[in-house]
Coordinates of C-alpha atoms in Angstrom, one line a residue:
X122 CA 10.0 15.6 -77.7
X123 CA 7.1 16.0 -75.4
X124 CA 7.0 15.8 -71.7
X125 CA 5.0 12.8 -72.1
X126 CA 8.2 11.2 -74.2
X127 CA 10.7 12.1 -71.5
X128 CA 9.1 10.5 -68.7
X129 CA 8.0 7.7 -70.5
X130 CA 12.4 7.6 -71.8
X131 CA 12.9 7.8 -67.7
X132 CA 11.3 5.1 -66.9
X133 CA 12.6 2.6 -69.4
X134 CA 16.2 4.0 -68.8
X135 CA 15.6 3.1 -64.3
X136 CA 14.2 -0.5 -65.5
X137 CA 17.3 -1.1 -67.9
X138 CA 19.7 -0.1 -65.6
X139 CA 19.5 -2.5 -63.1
X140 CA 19.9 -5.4 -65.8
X141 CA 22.7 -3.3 -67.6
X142 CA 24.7 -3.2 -63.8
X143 CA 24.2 -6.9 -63.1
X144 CA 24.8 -7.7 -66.7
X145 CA 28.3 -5.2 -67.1
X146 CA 29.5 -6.9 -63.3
X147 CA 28.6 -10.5 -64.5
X148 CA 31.2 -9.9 -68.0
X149 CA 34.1 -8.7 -65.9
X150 CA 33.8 -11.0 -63.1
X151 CA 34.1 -13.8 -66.2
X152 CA 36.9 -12.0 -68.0
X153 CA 38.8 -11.7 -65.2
X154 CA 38.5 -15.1 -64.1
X155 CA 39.2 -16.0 -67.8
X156 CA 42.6 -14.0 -68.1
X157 CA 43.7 -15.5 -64.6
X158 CA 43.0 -19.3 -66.3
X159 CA 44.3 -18.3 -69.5
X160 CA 47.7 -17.3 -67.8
X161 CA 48.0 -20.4 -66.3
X162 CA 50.2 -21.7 -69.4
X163 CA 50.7 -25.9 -67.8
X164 CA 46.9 -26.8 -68.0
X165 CA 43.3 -26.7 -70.6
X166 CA 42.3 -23.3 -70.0
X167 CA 38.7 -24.4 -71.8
X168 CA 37.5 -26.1 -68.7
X169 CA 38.1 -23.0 -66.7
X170 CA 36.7 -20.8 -69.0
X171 CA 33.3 -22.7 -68.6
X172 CA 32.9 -22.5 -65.2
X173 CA 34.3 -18.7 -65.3
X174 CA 31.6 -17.8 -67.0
X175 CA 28.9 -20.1 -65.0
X176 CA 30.1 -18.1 -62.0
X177 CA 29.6 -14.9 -64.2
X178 CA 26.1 -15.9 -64.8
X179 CA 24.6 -16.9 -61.2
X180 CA 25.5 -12.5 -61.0
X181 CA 22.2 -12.0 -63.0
X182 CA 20.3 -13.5 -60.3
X183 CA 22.0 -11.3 -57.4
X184 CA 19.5 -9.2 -56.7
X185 CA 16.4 -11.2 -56.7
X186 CA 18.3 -14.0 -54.7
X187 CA 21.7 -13.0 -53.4
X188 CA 21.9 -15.4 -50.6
X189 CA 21.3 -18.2 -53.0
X190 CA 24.1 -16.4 -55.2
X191 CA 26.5 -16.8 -52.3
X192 CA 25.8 -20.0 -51.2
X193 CA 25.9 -21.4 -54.8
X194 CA 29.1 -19.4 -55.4
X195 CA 30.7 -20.9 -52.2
X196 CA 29.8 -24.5 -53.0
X197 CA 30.8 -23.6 -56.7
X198 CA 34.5 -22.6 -55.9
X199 CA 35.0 -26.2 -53.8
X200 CA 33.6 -28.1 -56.9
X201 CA 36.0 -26.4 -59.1
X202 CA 39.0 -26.9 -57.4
X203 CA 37.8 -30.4 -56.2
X204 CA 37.8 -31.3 -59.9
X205 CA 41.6 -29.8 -59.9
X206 CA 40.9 -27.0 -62.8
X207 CA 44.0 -24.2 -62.1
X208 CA 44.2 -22.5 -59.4
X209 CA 42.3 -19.0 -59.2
X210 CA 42.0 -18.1 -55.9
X211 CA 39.3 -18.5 -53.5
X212 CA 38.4 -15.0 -52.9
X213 CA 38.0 -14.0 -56.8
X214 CA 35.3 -15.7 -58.0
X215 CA 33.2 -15.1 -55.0
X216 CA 33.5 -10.9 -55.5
X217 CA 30.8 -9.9 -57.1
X218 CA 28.8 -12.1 -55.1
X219 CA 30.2 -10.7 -51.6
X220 CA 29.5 -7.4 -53.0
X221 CA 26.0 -8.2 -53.7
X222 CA 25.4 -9.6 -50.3
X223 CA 26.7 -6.4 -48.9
X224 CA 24.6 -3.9 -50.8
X225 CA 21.3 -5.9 -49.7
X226 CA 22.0 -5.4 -46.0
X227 CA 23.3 -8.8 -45.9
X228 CA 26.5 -7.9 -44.8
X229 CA 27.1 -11.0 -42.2
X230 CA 26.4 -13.5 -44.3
X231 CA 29.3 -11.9 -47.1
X232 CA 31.6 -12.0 -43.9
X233 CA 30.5 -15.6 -43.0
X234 CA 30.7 -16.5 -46.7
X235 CA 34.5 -14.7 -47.2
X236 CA 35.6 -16.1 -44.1
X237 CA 34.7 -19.8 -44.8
X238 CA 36.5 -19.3 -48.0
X239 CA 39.8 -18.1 -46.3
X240 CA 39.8 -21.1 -44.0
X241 CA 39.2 -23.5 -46.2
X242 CA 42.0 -22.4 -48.4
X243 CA 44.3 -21.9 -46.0
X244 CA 43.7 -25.5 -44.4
X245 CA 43.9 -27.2 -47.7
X246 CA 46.9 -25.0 -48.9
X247 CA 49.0 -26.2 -46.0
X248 CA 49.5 -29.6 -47.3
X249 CA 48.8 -28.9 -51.4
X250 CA 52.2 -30.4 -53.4
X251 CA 51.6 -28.1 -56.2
X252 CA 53.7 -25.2 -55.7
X253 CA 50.9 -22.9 -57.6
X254 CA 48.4 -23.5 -54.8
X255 CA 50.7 -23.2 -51.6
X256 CA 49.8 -20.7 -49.3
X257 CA 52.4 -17.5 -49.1
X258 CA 51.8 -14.5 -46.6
X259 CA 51.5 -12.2 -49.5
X260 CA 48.6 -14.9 -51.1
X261 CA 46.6 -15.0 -48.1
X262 CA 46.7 -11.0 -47.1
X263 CA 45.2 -10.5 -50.8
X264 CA 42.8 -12.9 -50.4
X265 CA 41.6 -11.2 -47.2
X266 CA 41.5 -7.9 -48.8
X267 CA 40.0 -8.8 -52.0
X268 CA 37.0 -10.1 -49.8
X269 CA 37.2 -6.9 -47.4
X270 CA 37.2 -4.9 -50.5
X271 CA 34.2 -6.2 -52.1
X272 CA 32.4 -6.2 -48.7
X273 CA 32.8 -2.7 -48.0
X274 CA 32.4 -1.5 -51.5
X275 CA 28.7 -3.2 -51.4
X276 CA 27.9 -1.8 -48.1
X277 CA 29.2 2.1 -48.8
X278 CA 26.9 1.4 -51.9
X279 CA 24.0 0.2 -49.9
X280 CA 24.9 3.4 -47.3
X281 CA 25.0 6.1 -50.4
X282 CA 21.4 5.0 -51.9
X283 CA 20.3 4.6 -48.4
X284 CA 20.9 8.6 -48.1
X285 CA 19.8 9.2 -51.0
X286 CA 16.8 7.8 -50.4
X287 CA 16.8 9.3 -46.3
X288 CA 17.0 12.8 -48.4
X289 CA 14.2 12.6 -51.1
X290 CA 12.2 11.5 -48.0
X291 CA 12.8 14.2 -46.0
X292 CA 13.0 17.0 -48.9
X293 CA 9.4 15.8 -49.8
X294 CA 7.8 16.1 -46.2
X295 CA 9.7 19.5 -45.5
X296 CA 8.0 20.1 -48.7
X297 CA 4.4 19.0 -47.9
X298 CA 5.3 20.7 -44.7
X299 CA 6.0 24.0 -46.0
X300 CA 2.6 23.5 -48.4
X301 CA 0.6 23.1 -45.2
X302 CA 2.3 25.7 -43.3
X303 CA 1.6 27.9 -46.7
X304 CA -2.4 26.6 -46.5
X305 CA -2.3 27.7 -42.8
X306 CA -1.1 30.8 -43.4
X307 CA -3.8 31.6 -46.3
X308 CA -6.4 30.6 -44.2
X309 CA -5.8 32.8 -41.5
X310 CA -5.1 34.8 -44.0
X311 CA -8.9 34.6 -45.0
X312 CA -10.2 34.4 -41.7
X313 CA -8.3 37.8 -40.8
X314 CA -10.4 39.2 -44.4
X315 CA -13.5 37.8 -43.6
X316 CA -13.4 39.1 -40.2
X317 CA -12.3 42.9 -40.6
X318 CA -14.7 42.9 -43.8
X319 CA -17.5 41.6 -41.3
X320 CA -16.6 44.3 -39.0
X321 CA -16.8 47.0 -40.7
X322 CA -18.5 46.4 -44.1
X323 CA -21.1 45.3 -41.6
X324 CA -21.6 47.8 -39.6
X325 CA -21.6 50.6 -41.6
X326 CA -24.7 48.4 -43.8
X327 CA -26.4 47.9 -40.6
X328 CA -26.3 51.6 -40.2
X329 CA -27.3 52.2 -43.4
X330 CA -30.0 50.1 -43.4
X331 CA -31.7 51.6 -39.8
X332 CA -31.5 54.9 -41.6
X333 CA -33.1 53.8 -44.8
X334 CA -36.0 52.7 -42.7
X335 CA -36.2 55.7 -40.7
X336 CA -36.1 57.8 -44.5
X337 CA -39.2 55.3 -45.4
X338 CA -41.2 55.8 -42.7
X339 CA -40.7 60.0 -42.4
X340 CA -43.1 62.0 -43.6
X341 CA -41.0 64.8 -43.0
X342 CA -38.6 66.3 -45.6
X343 CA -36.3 67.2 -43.5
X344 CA -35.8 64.4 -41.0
X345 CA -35.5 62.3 -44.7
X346 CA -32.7 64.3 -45.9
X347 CA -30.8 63.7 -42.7
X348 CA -31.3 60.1 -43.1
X349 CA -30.3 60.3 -46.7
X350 CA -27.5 61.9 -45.9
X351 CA -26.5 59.5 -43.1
X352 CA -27.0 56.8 -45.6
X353 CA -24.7 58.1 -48.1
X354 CA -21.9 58.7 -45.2
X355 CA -22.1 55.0 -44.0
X356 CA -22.1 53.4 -47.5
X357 CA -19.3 55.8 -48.8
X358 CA -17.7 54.6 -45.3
X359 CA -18.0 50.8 -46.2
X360 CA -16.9 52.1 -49.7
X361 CA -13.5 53.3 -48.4
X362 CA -13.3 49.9 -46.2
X363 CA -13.9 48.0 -49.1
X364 CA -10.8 49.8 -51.1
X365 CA -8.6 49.4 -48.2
X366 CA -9.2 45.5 -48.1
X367 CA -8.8 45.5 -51.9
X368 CA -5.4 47.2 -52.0
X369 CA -3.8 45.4 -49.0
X370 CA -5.1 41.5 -51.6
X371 CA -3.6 43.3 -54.3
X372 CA -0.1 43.9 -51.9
X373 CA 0.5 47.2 -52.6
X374 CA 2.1 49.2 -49.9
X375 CA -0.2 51.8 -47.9
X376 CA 0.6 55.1 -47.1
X377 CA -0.2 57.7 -44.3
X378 CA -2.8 58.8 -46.0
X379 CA -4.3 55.4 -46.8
X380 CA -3.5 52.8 -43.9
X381 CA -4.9 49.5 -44.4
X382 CA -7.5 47.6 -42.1
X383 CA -5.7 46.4 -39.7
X384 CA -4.5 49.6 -38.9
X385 CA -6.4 52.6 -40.3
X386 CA -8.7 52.6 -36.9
X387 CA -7.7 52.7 -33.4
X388 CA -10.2 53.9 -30.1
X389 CA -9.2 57.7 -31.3
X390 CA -11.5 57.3 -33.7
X391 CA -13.9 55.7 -31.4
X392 CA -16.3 58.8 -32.0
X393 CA -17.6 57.8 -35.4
X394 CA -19.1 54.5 -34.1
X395 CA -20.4 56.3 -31.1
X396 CA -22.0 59.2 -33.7
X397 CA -23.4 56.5 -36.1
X398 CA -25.1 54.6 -33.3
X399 CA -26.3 58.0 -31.9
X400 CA -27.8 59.0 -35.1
X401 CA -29.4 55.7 -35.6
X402 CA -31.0 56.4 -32.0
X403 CA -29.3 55.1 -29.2
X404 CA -28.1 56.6 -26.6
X405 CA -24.2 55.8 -25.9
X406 CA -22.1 56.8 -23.4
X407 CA -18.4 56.8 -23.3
X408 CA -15.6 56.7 -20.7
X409 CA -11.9 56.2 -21.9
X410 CA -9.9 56.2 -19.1
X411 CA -6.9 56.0 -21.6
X412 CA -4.4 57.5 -24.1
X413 CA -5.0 55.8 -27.2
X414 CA -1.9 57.0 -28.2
X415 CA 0.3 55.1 -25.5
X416 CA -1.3 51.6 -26.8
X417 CA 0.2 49.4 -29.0
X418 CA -1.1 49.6 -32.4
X419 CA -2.9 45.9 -32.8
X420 CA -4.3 46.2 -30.0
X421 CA -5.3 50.0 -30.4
X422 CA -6.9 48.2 -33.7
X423 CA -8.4 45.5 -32.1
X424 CA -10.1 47.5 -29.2
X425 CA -11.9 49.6 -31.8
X426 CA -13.0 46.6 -34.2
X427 CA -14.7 45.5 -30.4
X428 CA -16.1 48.5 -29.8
X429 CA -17.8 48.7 -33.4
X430 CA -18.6 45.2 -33.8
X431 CA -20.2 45.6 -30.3
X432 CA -22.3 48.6 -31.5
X433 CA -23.1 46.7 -34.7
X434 CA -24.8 43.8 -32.9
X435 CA -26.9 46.1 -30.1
X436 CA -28.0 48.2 -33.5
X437 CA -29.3 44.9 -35.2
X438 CA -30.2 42.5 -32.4
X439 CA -31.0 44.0 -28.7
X440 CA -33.5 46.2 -29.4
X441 CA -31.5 48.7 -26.9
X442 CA -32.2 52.4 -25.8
X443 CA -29.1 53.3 -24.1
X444 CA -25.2 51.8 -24.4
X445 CA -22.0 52.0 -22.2
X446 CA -19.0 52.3 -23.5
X447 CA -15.3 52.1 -21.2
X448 CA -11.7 51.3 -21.6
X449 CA -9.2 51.2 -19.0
X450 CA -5.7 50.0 -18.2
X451 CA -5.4 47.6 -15.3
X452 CA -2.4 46.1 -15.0
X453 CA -0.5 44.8 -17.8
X454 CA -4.5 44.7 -19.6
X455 CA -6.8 47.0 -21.7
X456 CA -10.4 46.2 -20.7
X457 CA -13.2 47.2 -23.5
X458 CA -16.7 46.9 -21.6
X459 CA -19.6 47.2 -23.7
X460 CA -23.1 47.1 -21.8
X461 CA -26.4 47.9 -23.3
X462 CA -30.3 47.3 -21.9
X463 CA -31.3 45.3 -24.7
X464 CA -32.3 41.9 -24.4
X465 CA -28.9 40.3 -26.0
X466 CA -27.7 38.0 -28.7
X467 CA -26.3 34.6 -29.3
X468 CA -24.3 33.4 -26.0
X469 CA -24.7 29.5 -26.5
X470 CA -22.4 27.0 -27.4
X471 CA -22.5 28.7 -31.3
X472 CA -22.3 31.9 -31.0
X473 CA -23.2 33.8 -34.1
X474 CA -19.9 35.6 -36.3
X475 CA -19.8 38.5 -34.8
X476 CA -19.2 37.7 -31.3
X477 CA -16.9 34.6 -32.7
X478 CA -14.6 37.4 -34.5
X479 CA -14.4 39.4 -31.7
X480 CA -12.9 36.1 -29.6
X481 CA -10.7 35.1 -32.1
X482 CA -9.6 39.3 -32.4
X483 CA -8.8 38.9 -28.9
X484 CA -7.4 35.3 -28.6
X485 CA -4.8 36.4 -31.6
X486 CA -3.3 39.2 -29.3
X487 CA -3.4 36.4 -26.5
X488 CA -6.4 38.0 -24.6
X489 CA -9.4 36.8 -24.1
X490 CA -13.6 38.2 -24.6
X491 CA -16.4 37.2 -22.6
X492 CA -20.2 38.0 -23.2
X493 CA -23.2 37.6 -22.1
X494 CA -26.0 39.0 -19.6
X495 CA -25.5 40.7 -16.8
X496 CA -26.8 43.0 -13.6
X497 CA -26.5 45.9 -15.9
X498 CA -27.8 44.2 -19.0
X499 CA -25.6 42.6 -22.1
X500 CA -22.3 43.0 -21.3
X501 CA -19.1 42.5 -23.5
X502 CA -15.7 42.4 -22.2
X503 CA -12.4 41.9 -23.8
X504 CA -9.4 41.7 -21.9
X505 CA -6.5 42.7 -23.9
X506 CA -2.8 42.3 -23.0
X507 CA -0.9 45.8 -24.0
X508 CA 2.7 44.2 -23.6
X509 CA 2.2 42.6 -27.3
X510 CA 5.3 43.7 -29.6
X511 CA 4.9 45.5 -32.8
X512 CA 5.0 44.1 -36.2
X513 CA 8.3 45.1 -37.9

């Protein structure tokens, strides 16, 4: 049987079951009523029968009109015993109709309905010469607890779909929840990618790509050999980037000797930035007033990626001759400044995606990056807490 069968069984089964519920309660509410008329041994019992099984039928209706049900039922009960059929109780063929008042959060009209019943039996039974209807103690605490019974049955019912149907709900946003949260997590996830593969894929191309010029224009052998050779360095560079990013998609653990993006760098390695850019022909100075050793790691990471990404975007858009590059400790703060004497990139209100990475790099550690010109010329600076606690 195909899946197609099974939910198309599934669906036949919840509409039948409904009319198979209504149907089963509507038979024992008549056969009950019938054996109670049946026993009564001094009277027709065919009379009885038929309006047993009248007040068996008005059942199939309960749940499209249960207020009708009970009303009719009510009414229903006087008729029959104003008629003088035997005796049957006033409470019993008014159960399943109590009930079903109950289960559809109609709860005070089944009391009003139960309790009407009780007082009109007990006020008529007071004075009734036929010693089948008088009214005993034990007859009227059954009566009361046949209608609390039915009552309280139809409402625990009503409660235990209810929290059924409380659960489904909340298992089905907890799971849309968790989907989002899942879809949050990727993208960042992506954004993370996009951004180291930007930083360093990038730069090492823009390198590339200043010394492929420079090996166009030479007419010297030598001076195209060294820029060759620089090119080959950068792109086998962006190469070992590339694998990095790769292996950490493919979730396979990194070692020592392979560390993955987010960590392979840090402002130790600050010096092959600074000799790329030099070779390209800029003239960069440095100043770490700092152990790299003492930072934490993400930011140690994220200091360098500024650093380079910096670089990258004087290389390709400033038209600098000389750079500036510090880091120093103030505080509970690392603070990467970056000045060159170009004439500057994107500062408006859409900054391009290199400066847009290195604000999100920062804002993810909780610091913040500003650039822009300045006195000294374009200057970037990140601001970059060092109290940030270590990944497990």
């Amino acid at each position: 049987m195909g899946s197609a069968d099974v939910g198309e069984t599934g669906e036949v089964r919840e509409r039948l079951e409904p009319w198979l519920t209504d149907a089963s309660l509507a038979v024992a509410v008549t056969l009950v009523m019938s054996l109670v008329i049946a026993a009564d041994a001094e009277s027709s019992s065919l009379p009885g029968v038929a309006w047993a099984v009248g007040f068996g039928a008005l059942l199939l209706l309960r749940r499209r009109l249960p207020l009708t049900v009970l009303a009719v039922t009510v009414f229903g009960i006087f008729a029959y015993y104003a008629i003088d059929l035997p005796p049957i109780g006033m409470v019993l063929p008014a159960v399943g109709a109590l009930y079903s008042t109950a289960e559809v959060r109609r709860t005070s009209w089944a009391v009003l309905g139960a309790a009407v019943l009780v007082a009109v039996s007990t006020f008529y039974r007071f004075d009734d010469l036929d010693p089948r209807a008088q009214l005993t103690g034990y007859g009227f605490v059954t009566e009361l607890a046949l209608a609390a019974a039915a009552i309280a049955l139809g409402s625990v019912v009503r409660l235990v779909r209810e929290t059924r149907a409380q659960s489904a709900r909340i298992a089905a946003l907890t799971t849309a929840e968790e989907s989002r949260a899942a879809e949050a997590r990727m993208h960042s996830e992506r954004v993370r990618i996009a951004r180291d593969l930007h930083d360093t894929i990038g730069h090492t191309l823009s390198v590339a790509s200043l010394h492929t010029s420079v090996a166009t224009e030479t007419e010297d052998p030598d001076d195209r050999a060294a820029a060759l050779e620089r090119v080959r360095g950068a792109t086998s560079e962006a190469l070992r980037e590339l694998r990095r990013t790769v292996k950490v998609l493919r979730e396979e653990s990194a070692d020592e000797t392979d560390p993955g993006p987010a960590s392979a760098l840090g402002l130790a390695s600050i010096s092959t930035v600074v000799e790329a850019a030099r070779a390209a022909g800029l003239d960069v100075t440095v100043d770490l007033a700092i152990d790299p050793g003492r930072l934490p790691r993400a930011v140690d990471a994220a200091a360098f990626r500024i650093v380079q990404e910096s670089m990258t975007n004087v290389l390709r858009h400033s038209g600098a001759g000389a750079a500036q590059v510090s880091a120093q400790v103030q505080g509970d703060e690392l603070i990467v400044r970056i000045v060159d004497d170009g004439v500057g990139g994107t500062t408006g209100s859409e900054p391009g995606a290199g400066i847009r990475g290195l604000r999100e790099r920062a804002g993810l550690l909780g610091g913040r990056l500003g650039a822009g010109p300045s006195t000294e010329g374009f200057t970037v600076t990140a601001h970059l807490p060092i109290s940030v606690e270590e990944a497990p």
